[in-house]
Backbone as JSON, one array per atom type, in Angstrom:
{
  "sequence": "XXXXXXXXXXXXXXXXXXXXXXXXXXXXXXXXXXXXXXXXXXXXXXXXXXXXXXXXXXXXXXXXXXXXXXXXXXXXXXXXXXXXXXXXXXXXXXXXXXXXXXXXXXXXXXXXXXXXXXXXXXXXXXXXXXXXXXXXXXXXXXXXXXXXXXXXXXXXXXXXXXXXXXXXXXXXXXXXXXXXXXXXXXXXXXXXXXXXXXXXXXXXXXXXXXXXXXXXXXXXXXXXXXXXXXXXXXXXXXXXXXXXXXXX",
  "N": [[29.35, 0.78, 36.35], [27.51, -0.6, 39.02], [27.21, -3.57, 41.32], [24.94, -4.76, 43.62], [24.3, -6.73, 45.48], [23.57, -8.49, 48.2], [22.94, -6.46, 49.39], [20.64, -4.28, 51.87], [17.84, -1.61, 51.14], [18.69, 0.64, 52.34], [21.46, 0.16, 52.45], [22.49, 0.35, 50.18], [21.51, 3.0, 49.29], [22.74, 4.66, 51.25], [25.38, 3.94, 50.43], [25.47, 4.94, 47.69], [24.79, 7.35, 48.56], [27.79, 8.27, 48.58], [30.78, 10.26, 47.86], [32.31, 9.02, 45.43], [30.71, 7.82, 44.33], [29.4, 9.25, 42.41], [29.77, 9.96, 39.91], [27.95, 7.45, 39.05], [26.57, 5.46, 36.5], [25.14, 2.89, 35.92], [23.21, 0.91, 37.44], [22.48, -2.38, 39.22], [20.06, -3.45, 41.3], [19.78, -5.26, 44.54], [17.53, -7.79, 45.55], [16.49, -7.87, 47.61], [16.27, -4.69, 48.31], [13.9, -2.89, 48.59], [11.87, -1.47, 46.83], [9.04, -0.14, 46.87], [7.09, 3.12, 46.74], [8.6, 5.0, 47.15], [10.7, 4.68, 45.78], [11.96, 5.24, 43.11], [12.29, 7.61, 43.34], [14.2, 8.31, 45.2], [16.42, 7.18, 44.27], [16.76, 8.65, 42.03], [17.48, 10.75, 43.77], [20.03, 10.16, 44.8], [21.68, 9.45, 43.04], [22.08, 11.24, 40.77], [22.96, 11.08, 37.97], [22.21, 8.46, 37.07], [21.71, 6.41, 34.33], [21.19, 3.9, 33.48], [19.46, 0.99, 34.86], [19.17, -1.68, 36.21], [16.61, -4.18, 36.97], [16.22, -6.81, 37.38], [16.35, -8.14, 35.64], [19.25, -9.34, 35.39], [19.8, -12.15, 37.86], [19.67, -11.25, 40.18], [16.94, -10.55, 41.0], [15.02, -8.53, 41.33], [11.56, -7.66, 41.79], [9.09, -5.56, 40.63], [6.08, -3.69, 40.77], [3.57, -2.52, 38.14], [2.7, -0.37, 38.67], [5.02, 0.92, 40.7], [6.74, 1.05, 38.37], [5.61, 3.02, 36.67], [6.51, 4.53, 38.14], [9.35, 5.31, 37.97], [9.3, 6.21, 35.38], [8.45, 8.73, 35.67], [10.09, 9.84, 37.86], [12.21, 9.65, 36.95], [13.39, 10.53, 34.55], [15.3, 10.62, 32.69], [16.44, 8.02, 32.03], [18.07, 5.69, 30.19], [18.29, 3.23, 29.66], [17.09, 0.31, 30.43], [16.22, -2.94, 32.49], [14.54, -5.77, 32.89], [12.2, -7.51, 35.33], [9.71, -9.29, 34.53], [7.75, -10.26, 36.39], [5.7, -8.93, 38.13], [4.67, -7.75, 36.41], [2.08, -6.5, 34.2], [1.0, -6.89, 30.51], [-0.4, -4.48, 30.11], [0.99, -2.85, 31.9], [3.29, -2.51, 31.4], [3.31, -1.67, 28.91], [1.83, 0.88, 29.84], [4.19, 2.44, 30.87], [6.25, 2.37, 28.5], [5.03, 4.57, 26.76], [5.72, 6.7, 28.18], [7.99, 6.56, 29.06], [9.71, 5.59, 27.16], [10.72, 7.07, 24.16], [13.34, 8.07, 25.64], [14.98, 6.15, 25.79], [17.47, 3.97, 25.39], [18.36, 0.99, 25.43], [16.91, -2.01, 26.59], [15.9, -4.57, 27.88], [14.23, -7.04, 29.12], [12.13, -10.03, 30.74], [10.41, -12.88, 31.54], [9.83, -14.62, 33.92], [7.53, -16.48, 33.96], [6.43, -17.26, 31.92], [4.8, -16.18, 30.42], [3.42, -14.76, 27.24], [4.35, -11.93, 25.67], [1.72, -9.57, 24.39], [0.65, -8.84, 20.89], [0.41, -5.99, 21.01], [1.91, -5.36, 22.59], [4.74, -5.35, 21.77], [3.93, -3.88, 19.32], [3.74, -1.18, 20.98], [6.85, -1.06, 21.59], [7.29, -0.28, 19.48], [5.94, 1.47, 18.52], [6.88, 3.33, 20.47], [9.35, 3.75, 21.48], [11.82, 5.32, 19.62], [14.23, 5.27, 19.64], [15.74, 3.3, 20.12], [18.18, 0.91, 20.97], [19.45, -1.19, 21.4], [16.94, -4.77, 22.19], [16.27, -7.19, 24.23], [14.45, -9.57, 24.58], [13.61, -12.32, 26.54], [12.33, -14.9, 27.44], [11.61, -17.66, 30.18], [10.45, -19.88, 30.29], [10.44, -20.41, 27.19], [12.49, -21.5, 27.12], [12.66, -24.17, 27.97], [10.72, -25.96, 26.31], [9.67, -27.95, 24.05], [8.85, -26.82, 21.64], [7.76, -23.09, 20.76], [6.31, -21.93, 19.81], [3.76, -20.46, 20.5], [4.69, -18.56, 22.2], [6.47, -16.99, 20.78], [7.29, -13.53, 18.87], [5.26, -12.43, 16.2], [6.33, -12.53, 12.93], [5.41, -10.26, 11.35], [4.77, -8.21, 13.56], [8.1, -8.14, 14.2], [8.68, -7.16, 11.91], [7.54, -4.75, 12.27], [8.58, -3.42, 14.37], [11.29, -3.17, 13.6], [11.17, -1.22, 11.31], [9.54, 1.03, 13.17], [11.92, 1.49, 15.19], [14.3, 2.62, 13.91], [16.84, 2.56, 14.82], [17.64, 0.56, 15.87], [20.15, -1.94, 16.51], [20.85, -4.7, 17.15], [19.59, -7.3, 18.24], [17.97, -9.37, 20.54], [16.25, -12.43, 20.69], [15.25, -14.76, 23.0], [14.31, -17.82, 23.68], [12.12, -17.15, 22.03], [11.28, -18.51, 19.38], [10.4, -20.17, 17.5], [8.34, -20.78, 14.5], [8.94, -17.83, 13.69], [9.35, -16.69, 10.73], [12.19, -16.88, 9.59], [13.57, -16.43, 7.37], [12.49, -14.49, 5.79], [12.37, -12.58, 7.49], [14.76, -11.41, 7.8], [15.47, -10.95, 4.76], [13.73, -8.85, 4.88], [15.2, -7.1, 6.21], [17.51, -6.55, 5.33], [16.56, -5.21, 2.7], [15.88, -2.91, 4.4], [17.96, -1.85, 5.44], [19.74, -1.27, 2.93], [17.86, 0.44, 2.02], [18.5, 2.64, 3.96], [17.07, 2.78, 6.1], [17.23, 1.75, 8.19], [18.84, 0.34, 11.01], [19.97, -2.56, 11.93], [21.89, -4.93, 12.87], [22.45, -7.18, 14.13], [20.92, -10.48, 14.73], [20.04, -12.45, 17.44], [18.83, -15.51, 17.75], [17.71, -17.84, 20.46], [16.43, -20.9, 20.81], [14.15, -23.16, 21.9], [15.23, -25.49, 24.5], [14.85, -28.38, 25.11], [14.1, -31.53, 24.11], [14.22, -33.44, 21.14], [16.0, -33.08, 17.9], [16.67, -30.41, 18.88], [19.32, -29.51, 18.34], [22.08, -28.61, 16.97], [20.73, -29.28, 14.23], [18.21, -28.38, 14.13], [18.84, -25.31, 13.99], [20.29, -25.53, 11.74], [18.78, -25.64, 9.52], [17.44, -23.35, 9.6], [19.75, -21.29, 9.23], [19.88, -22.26, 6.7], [18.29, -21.41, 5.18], [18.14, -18.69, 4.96], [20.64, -18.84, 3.78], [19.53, -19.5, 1.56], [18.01, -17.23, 1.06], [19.63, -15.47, 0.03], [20.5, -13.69, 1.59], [21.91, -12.93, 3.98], [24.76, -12.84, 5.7], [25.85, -15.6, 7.44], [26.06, -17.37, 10.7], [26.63, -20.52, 12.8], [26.42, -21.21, 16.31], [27.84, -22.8, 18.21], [26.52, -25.29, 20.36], [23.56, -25.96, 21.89], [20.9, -25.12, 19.73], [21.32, -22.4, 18.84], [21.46, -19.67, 16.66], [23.04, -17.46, 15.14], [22.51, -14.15, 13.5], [24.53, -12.3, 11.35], [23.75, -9.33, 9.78]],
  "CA": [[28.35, -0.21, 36.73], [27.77, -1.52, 40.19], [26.34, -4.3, 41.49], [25.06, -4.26, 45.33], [24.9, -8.26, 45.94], [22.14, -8.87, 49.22], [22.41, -5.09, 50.5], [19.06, -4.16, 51.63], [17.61, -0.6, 50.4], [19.2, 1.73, 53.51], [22.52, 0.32, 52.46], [22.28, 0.94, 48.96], [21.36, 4.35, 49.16], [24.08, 4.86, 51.58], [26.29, 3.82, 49.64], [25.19, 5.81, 46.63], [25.15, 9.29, 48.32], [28.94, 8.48, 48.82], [30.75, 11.12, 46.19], [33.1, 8.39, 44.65], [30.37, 7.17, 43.31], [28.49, 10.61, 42.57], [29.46, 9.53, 38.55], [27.4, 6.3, 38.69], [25.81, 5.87, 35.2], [24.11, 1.86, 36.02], [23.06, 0.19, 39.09], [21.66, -3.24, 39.53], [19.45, -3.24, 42.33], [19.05, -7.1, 44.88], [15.56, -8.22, 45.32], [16.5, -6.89, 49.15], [16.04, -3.42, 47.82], [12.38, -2.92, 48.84], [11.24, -0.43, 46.02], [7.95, 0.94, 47.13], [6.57, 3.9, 46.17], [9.74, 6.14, 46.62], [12.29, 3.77, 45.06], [12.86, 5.9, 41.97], [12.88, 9.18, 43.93], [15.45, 7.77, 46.44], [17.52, 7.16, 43.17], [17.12, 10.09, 41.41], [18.42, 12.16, 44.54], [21.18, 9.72, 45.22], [22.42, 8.86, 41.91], [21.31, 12.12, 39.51], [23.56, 11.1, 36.86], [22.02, 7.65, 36.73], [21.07, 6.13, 33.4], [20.64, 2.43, 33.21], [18.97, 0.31, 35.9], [18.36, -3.36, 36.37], [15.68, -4.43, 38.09], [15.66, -7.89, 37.8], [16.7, -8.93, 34.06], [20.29, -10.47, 35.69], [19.69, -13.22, 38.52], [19.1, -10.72, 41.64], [15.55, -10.88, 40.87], [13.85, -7.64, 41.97], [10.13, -7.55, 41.27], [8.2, -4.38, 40.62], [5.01, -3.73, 39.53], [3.42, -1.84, 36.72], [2.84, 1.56, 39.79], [6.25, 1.36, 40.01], [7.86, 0.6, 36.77], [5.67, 4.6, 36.35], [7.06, 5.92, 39.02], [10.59, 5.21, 37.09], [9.36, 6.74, 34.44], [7.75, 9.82, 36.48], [11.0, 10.28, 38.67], [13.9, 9.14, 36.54], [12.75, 10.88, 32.7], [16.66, 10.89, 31.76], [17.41, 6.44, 31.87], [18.56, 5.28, 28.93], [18.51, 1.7, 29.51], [16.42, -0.53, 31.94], [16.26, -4.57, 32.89], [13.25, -5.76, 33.81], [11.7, -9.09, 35.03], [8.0, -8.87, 34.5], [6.91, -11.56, 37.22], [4.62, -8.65, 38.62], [4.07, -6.26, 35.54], [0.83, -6.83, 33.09], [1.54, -6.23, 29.43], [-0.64, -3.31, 30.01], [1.2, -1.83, 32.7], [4.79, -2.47, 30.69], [2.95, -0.19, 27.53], [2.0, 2.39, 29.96], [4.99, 3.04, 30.85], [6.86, 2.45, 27.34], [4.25, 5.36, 25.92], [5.88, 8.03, 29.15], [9.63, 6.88, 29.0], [9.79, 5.17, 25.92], [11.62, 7.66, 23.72], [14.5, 8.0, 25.84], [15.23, 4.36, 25.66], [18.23, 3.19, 24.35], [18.66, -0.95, 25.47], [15.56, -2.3, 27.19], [15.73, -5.81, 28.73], [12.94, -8.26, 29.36], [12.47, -11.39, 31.11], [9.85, -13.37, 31.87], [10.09, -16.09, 34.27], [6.07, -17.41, 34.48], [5.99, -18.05, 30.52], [3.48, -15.13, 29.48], [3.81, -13.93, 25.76], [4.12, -10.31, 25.15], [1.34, -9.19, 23.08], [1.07, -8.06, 19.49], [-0.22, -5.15, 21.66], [3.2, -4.51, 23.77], [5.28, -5.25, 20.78], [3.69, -2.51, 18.85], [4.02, -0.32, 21.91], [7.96, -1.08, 21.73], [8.01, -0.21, 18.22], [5.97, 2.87, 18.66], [7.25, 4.58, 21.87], [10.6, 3.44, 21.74], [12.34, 5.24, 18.45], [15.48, 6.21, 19.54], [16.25, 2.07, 20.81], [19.39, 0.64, 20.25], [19.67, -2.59, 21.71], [16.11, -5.08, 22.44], [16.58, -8.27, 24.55], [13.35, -10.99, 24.99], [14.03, -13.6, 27.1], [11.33, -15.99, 28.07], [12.36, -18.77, 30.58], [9.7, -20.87, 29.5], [10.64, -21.24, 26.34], [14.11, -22.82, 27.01], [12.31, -25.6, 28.67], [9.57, -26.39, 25.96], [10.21, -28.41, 22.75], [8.27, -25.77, 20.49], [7.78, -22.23, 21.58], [5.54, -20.73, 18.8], [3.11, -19.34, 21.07], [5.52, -16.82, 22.88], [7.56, -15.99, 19.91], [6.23, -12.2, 18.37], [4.96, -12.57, 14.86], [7.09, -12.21, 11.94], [4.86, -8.86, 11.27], [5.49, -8.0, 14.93], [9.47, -7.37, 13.87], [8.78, -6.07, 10.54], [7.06, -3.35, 12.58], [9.16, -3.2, 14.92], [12.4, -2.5, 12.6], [10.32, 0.26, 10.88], [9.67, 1.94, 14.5], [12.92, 1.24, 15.74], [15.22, 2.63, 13.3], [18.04, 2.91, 15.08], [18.36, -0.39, 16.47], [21.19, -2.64, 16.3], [20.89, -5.54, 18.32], [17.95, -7.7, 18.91], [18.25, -11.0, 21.15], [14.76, -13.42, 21.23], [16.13, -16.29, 23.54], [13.11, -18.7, 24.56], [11.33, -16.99, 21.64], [11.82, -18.43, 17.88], [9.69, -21.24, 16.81], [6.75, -19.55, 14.23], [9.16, -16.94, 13.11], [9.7, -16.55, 9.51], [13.35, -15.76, 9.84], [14.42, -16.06, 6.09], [11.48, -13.52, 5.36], [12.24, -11.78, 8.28], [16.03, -11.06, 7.1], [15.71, -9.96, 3.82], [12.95, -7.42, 4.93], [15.77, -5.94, 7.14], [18.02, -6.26, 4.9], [16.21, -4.21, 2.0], [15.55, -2.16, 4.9], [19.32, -1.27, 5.27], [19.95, -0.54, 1.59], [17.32, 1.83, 2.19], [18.9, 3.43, 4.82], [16.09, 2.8, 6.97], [17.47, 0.41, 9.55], [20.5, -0.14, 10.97], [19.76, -3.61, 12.75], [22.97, -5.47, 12.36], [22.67, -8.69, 13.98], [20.06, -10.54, 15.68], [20.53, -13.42, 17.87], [18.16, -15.98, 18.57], [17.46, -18.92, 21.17], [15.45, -21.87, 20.54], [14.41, -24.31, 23.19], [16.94, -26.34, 24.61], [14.43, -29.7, 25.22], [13.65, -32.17, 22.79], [14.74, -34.06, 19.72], [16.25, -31.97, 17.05], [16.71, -29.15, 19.02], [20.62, -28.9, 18.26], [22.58, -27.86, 15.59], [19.96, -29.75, 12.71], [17.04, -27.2, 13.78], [19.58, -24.24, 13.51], [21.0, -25.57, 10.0], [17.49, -25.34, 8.91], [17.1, -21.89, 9.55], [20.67, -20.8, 8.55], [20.01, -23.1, 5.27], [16.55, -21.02, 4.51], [18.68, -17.38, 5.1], [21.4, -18.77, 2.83], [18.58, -19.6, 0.27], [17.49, -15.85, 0.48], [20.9, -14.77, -0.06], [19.82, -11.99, 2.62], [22.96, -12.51, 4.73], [26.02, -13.48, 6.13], [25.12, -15.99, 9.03], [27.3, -17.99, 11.84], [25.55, -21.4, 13.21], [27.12, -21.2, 16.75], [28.09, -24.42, 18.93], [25.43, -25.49, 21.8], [21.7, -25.82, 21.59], [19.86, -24.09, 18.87], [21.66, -20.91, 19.17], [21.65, -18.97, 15.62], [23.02, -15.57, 15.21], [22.74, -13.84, 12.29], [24.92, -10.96, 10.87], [22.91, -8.75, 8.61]],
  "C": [[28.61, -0.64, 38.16], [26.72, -2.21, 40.64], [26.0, -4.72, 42.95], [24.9, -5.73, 45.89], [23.13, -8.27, 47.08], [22.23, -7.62, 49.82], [20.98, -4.55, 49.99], [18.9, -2.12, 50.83], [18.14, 1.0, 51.66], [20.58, 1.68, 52.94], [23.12, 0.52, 51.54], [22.39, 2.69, 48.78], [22.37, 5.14, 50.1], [25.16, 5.17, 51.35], [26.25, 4.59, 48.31], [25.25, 7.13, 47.05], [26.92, 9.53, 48.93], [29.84, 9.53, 47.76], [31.73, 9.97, 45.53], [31.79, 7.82, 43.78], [28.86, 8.12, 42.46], [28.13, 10.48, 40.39], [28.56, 8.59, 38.21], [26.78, 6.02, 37.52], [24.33, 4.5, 35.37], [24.31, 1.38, 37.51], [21.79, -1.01, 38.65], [21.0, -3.44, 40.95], [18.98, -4.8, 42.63], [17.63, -6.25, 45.54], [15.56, -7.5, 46.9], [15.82, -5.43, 49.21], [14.51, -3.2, 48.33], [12.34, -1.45, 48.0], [10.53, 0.31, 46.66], [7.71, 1.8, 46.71], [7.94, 4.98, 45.96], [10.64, 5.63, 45.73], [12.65, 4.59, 44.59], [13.31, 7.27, 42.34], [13.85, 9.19, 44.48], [16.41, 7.94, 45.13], [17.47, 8.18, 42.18], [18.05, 10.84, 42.65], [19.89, 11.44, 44.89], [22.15, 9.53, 44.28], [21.69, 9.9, 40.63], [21.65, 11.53, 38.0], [23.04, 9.44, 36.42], [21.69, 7.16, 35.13], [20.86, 4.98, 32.88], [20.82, 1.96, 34.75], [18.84, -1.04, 35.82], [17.9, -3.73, 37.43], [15.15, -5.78, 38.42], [16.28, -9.1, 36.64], [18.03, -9.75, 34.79], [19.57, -11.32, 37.27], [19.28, -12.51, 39.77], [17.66, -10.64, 41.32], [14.65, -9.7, 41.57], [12.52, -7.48, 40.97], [9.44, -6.75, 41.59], [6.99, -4.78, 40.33], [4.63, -2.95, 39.16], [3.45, 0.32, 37.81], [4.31, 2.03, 40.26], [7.17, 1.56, 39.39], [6.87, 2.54, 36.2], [6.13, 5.0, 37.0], [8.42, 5.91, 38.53], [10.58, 6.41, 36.17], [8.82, 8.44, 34.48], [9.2, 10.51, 37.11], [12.45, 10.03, 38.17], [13.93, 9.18, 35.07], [14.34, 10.81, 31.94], [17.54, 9.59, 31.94], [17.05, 6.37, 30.19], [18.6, 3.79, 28.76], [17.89, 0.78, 31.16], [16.12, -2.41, 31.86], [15.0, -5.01, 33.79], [12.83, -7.17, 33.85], [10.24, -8.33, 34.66], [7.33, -9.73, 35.02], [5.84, -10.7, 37.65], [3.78, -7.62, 37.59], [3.04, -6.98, 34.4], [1.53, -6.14, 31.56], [0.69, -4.63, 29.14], [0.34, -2.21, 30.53], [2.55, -1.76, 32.16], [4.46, -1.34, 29.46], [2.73, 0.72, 28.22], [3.82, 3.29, 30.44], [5.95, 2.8, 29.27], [6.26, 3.71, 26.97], [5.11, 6.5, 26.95], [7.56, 7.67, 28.92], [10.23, 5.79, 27.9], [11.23, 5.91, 24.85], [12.65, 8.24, 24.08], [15.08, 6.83, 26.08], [16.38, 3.95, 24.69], [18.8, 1.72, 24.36], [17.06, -0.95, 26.54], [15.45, -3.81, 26.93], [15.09, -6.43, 29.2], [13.25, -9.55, 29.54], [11.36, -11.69, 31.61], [9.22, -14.99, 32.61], [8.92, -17.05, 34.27], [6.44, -17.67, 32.97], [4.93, -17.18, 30.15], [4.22, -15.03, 27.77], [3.48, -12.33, 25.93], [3.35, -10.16, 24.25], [1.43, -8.71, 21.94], [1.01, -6.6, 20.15], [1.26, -4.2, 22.35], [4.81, -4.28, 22.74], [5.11, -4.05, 19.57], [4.11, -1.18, 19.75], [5.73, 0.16, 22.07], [8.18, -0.06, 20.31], [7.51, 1.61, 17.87], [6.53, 3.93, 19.78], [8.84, 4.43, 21.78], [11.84, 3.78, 20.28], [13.38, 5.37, 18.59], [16.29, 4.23, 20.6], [17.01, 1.2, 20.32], [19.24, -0.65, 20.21], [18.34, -3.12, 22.55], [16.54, -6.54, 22.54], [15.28, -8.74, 25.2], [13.56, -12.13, 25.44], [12.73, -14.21, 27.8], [11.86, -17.31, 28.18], [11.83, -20.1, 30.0], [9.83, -21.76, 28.08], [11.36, -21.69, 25.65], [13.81, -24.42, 27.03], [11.28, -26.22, 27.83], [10.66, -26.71, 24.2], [10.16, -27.48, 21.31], [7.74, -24.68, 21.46], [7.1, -21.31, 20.67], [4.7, -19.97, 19.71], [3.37, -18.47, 22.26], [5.93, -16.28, 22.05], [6.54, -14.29, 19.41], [5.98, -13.22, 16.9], [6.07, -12.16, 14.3], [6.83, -10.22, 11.64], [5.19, -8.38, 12.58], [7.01, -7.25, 14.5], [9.55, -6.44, 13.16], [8.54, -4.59, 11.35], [7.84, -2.39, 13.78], [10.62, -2.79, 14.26], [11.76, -1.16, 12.02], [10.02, 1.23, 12.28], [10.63, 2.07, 15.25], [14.27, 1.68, 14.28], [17.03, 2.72, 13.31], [18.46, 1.34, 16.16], [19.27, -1.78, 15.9], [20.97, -4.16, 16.7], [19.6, -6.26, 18.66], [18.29, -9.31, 19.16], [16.67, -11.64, 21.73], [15.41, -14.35, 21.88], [14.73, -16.93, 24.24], [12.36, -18.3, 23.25], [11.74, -17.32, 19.75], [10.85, -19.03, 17.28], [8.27, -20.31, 16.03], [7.55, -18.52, 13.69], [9.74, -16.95, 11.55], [11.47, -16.06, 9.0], [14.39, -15.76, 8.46], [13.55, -14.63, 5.58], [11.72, -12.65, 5.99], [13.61, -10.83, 8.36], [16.13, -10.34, 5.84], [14.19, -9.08, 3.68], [13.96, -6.99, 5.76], [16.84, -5.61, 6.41], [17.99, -5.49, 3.34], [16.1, -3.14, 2.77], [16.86, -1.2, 4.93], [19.94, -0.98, 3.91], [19.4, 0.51, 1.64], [17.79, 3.18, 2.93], [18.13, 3.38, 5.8], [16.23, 2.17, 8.37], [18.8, 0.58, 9.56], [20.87, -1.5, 12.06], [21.05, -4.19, 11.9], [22.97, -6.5, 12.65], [21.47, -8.8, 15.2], [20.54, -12.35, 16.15], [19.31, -13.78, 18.23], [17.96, -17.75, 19.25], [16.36, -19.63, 21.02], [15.33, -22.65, 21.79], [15.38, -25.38, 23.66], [16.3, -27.65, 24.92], [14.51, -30.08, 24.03], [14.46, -32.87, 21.65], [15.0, -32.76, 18.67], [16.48, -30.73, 17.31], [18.24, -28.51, 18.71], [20.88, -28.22, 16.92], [21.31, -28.15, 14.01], [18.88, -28.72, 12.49], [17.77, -25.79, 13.28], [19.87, -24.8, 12.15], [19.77, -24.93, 9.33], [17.43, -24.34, 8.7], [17.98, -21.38, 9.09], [20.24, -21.48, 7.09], [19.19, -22.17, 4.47], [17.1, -19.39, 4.33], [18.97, -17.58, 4.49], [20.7, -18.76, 1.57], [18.02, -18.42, -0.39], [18.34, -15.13, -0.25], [20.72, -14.08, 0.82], [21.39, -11.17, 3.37], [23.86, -12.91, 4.74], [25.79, -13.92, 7.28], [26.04, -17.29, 9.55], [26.1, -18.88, 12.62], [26.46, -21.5, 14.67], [27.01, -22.29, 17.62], [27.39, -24.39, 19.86], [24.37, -25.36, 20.61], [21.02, -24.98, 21.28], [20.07, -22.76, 18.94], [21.97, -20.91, 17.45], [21.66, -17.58, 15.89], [23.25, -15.33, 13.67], [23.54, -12.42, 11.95], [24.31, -10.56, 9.77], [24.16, -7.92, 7.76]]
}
């Protein structure tokens, strides 16, 4: 992994056709970076062996948009894992590319600092293009800062469908996105799913808003209280604001 700090996009690529770093597998790319139309070509020839990118998901903040989040997927068919803000990408232009580099996808990182919701629309798109996806992280900033956050969270159906198209994923972190989700219902459908053999989602972590009355540990009990009621799982209420993780 390396992380390039405020170097602009000359000194980057510089630095990448050095051979020590000829293995590179991830690269976070600063907002300096000026993408443009070649970006991903530049990084294919500099970094062949690349296979996870961040483009924005940690704090350097680079912002694409949807013409070049394809050209990624046009010039760089062998990543395995990408970080993405989506301050400039439409939930259209995030499904076209899921539908072209989708099924080589194995973590896939989202962040959304305006407060959009991902449609039922882009959520399906995850669940169909993306079968071979290990690890799925939703972060909406928005809805740290809001007391209730039902209308970002996905649907309950949303996951279901998403576990069924995703059979191989492990790992799923909603943070900003909970309120509205069914998550005793939404547990022991994953966890019939794994008797089946069908799933192998093991733990999902999710973030509730951090304003408001009740947002601490009492709203988490709730939800751990309503799992324990299913029997479904084995679940850990963890210290700070409205954080529940669940082990399946």
């Amino acid at each position: 992994m390396w992380h390039f700090g405020k170097s602009n996009k000359t000194r980057v690529l510089e630095v990448l056709s050095m051979r020590r770093f000829a293995l590179l597998t991830h690269i976070a790319l600063p907002r300096k970076f000026k993408f443009g139309k070649k970006g991903a070509s530049d990084l294919s020839k500099a970094v062949p062996s690349l296979e996870s990118l961040d483009l924005g998901f940690t704090a350097y903040g680079q912002h694409i948009n949807a013409e070049q989040l394809m050209s990624i997927a046009r010039d760089l068919p062998g990543l395995k894992g990408i970080g993405l803000e989506l301050y400039n990408v439409t939930a259209g232009g995030l499904e076209g590319f899921l539908r072209e580099a989708g099924p080589s996808l194995t973590d896939l990182h989202l962040s959304d600092l305006v407060g959009r919701p991902l449609p039922p629309s882009t959520w399906a798109a995850i669940a169909a293009g993306c079968p071979n996806l290990q690890s799925l992280t939703v972060r909406n900033t928005a809805g740290h800062m809001r007391t209730a956050n039902a209308d970002l969270a996905p649907s309950t159906a949303s996951l279901i469908e998403l576990v069924a198209g995703c059979p191989n994923l492990k790992s799923l972190n909603l943070l900003g996105l909970v309120d509205g989700i069914d998550l005793a219902g939404f547990a022991a459908h994953v966890q019939a799913q794994r008797r089946a053999g069908t799933s192998s989602l093991a733990k999902v972590r999710f973030v509730r808003s951090k304003l408001g009355a009740g947002v601490a540990e009492g709203v988490g009990a709730v939800a751990v209280t309503a799992i324990r009621g299913g029997s479904a799982v084995e679940q850990l209420l963890l210290k700070g604001r409205g954080l529940v993780e669940v082990t399946l």
